[in-house]
CSV table of C-alpha atoms in Angstrom, one decimal:
chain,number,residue,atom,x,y,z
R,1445,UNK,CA,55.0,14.4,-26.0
R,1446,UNK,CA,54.7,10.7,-27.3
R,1447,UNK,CA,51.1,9.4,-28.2
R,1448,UNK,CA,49.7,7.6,-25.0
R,1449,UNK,CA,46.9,5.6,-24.6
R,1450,UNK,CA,44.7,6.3,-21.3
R,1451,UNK,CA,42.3,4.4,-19.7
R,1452,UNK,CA,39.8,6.8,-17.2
R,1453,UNK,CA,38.0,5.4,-14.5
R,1454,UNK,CA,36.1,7.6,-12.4
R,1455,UNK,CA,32.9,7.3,-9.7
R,1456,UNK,CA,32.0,11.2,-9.9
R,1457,UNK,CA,28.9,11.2,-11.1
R,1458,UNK,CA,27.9,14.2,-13.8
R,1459,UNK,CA,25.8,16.9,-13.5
R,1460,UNK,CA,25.0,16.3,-9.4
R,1461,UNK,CA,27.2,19.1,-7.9
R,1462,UNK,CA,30.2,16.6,-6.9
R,1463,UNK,CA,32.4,18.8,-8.9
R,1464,UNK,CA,32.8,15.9,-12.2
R,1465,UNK,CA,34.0,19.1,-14.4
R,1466,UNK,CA,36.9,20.4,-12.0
R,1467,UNK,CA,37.9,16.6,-11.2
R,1468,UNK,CA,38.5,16.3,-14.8
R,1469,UNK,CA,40.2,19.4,-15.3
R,1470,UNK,CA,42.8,18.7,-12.8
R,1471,UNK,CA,43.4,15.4,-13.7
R,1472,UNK,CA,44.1,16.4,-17.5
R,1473,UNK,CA,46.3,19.2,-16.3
R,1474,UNK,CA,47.8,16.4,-14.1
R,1475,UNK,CA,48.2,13.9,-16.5
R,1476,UNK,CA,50.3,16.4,-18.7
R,1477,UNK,CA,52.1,17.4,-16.1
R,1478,UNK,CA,53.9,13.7,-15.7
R,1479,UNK,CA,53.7,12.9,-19.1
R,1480,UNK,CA,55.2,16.3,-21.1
R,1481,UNK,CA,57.7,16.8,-17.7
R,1482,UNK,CA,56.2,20.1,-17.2
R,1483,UNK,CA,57.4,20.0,-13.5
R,1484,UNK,CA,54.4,22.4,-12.5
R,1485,UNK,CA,54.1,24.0,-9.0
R,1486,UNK,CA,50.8,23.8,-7.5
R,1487,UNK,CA,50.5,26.8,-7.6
R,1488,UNK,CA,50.4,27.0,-11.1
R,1489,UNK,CA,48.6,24.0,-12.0
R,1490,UNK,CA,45.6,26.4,-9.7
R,1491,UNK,CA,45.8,29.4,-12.2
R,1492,UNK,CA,45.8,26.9,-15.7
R,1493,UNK,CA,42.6,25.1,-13.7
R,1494,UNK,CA,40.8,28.0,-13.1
R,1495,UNK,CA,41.2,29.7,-16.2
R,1496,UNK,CA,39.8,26.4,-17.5
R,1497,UNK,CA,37.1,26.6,-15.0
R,1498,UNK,CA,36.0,30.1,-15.0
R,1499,UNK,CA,36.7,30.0,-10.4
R,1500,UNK,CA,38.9,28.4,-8.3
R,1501,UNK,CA,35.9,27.0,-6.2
R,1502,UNK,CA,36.1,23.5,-6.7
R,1503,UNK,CA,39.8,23.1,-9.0
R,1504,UNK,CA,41.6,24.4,-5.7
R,1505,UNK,CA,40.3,21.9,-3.3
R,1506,UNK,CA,40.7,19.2,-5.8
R,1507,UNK,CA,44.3,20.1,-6.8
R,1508,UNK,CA,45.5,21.0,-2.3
R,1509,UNK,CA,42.7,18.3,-0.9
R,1510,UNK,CA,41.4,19.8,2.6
R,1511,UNK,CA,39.9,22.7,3.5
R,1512,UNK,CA,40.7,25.6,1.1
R,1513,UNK,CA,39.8,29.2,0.7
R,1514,UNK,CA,40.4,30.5,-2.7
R,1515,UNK,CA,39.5,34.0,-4.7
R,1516,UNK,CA,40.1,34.8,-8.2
R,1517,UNK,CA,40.2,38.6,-9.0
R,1518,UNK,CA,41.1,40.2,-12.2
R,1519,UNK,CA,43.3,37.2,-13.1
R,1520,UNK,CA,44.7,37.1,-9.8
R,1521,UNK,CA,44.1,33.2,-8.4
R,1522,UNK,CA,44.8,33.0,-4.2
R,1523,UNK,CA,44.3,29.7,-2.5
R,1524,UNK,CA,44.6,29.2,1.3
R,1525,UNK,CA,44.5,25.7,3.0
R,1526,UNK,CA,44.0,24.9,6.4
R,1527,UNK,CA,43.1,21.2,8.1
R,1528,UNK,CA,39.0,20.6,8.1
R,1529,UNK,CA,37.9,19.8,11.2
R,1530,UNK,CA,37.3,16.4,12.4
R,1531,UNK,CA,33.8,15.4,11.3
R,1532,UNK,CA,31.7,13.0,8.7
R,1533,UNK,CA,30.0,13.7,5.4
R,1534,UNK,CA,26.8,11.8,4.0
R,1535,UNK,CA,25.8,12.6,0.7
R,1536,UNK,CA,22.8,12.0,-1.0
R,1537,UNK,CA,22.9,11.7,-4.5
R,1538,UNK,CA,19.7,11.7,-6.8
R,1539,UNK,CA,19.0,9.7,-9.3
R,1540,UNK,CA,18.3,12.6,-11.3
R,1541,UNK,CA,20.5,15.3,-12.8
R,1542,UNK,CA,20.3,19.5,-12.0
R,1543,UNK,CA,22.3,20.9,-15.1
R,1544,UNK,CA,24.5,23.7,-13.3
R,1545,UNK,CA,22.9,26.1,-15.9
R,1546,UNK,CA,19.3,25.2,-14.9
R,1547,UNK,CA,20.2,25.7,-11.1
R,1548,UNK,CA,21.7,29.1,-11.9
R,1549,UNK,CA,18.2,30.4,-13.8
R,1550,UNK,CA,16.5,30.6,-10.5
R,1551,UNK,CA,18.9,32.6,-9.2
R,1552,UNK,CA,18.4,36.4,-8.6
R,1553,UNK,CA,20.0,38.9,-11.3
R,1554,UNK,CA,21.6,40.7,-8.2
R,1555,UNK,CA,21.6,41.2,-4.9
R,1556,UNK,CA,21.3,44.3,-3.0
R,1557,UNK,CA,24.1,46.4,-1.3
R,1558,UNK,CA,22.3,45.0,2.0
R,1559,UNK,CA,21.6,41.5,1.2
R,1560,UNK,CA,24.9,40.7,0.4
R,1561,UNK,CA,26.8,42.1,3.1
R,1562,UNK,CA,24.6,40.0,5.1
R,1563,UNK,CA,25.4,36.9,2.7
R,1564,UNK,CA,29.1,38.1,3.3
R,1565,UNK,CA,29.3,38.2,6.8
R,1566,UNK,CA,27.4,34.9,7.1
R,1567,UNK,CA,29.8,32.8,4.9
R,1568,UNK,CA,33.0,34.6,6.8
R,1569,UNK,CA,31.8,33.5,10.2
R,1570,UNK,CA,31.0,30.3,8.1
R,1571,UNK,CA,34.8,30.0,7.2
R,1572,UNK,CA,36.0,31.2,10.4
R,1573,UNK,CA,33.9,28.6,12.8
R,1574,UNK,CA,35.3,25.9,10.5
R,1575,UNK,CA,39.0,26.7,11.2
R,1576,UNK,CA,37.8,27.6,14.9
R,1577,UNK,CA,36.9,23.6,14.8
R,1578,UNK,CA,33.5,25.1,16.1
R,1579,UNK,CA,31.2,22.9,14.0
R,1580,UNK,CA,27.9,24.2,15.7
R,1581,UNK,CA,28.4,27.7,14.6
R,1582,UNK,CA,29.5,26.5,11.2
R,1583,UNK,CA,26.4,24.1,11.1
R,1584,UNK,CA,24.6,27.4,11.7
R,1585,UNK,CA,26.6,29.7,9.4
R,1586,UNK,CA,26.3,27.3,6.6
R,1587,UNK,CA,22.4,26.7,6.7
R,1588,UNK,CA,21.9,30.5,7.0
R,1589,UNK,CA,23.2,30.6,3.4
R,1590,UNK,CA,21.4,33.6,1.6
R,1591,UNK,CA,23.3,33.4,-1.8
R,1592,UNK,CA,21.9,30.8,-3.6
R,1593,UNK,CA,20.5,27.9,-1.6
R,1594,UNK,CA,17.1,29.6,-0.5
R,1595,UNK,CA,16.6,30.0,-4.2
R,1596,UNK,CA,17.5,26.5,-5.4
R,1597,UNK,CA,16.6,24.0,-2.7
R,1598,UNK,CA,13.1,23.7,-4.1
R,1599,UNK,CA,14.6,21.8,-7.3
R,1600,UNK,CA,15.2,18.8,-5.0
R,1601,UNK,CA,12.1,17.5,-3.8
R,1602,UNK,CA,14.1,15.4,-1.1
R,1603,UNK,CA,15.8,18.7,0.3
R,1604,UNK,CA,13.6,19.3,2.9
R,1605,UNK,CA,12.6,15.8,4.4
R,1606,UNK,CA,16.5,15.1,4.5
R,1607,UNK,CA,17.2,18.3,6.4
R,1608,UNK,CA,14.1,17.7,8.9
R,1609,UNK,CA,15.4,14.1,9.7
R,1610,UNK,CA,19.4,15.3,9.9
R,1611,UNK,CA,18.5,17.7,12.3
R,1612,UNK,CA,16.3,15.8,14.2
R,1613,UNK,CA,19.5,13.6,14.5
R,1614,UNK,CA,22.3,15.7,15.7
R,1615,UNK,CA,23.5,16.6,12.3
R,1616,UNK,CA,25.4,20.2,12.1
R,1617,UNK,CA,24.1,21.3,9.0
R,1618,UNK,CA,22.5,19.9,5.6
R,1619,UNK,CA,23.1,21.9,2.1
R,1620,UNK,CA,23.3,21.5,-1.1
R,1621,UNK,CA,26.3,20.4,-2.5
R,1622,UNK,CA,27.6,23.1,-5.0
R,1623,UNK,CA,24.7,23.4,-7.5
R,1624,UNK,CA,22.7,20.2,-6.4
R,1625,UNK,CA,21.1,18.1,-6.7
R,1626,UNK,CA,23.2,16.2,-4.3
R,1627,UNK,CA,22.6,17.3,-0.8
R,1628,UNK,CA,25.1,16.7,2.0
R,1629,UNK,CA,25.0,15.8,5.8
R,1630,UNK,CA,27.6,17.4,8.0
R,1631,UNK,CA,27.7,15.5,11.3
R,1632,UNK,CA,30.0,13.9,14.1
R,1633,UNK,CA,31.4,10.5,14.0
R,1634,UNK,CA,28.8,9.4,16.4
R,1635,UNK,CA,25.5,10.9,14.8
R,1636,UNK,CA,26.1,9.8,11.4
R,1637,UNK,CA,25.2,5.9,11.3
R,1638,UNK,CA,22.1,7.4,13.1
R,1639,UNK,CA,21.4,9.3,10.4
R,1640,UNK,CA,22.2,7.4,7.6
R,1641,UNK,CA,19.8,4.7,9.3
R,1642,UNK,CA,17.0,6.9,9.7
R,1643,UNK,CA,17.4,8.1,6.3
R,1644,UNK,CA,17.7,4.5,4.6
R,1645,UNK,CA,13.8,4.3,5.7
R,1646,UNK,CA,12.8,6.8,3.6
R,1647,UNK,CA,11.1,6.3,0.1
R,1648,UNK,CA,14.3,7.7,-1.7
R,1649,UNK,CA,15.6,6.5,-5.1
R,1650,UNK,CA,18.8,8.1,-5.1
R,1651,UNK,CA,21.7,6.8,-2.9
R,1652,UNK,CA,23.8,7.7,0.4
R,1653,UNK,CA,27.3,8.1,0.0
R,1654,UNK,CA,30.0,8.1,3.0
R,1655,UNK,CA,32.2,10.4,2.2
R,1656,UNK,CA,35.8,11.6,4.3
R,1657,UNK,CA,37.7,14.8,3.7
R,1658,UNK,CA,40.3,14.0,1.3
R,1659,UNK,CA,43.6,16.0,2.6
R,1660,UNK,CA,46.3,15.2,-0.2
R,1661,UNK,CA,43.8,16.3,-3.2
R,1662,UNK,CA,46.0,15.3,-6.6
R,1663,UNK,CA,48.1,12.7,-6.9
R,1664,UNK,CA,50.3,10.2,-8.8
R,1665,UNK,CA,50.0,6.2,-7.7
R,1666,UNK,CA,52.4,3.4,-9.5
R,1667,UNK,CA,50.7,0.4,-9.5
């Protein structure tokens, strides 16, 4: 491959749980894709991002767009994608970072045999309520969380007061967004300027962020 010289623009911010270190990952994998001919499947470009990453989590949706389910087991990578339902996303972004490795200290060592079935069974109906297109149970499914938000909503102070005012505004749920300390507003089309007004009066030094599922996820553009 020739020497190339790149210029990288990019408005993910680091270290707020908007998935900076997967974006990068499958836009280096990407870039050598077009540039060394490589003529990679999607497929593939999944298992070289993961075993970068350490999880599929956040590589798959970046590399399908959309709403993906993905596992990695014993070197085995598996991606499903199905259409997200219709719906808007507000995110609040902090103007302070949460190191993924700091978030991760508060969690738990394990979990027991009980607690996470429960935390199983909660994220399945989760999953299954989104490609039902039933956005009130998977408002409910997704703030029932009990893997790891319980644990780590307390290292953002404006957690709480943003869930309190989403809810009181139609909103279908409020989490964190992967580690934090972004947190993100799941709502309809018609609630959200509600809530982004409502949320605008509060005392907050971070900033709100519309946000629309992207359903393409990688992609070359000539310009």
């Amino acid at each position: 491959m020739q020497p190339r010289r790149l210029k990288m623009t990019s408005d993910v911010p680091l270290a707020r749980g908007l998935g900076s270190s997967s974006s990068v990952i499958v836009a280096g994998i990407e870039l050598a894709n077009q540039l060394a001919n490589l003529n990679l499947t999607d497929h593939e470009k999944l298992q070289l991002a993961t075993k970068i990453e350490g999880h599929p989590d956040n590589v798959a949706p970046a590399i399908y767009g959309n709403l993906v389910i993905a596992s990695s087991v014993e070197g085995q990578v598996s991606a499903i994608v199905a259409d997200f339902p219709e719906c808007d996303f507000l995110a609040y972004i902090p103007n302070y970072e949460l190191r993924t490795r700091d978030s991760r200290g508060v969690l738990p060592k394990k979990l027991s045999y009980k607690e996470a079935v429960a935390a199983s069974s909660i994220a399945n109906v989760a999953v299954a309520a989104l490609l039902a297109g039933d956005m009130a149970t998977a408002g409910q499914a997704i703030e029932g969380d009990l893997f790891h938000e319980r644990y780590r909503q307390d290292l953002v102070r404006e957690f709480a007061t943003i869930k309190q005012v989403a809810k009181e505004n139609g909103a279908y749920a409020t989490y964190l967004s992967g580690a934090g300390p972004t947190v993100m507003i799941l709502a309809s089309h018609d609630k959200m300027p509600t809530i982004k007004a409502e949320l605008e009066k509060q005392p907050f030094k971070g900033k709100l962020h519309d946000l629309k599922v992207d359903n393409q996820g990688v992609r070359v553009e000539a310009k």
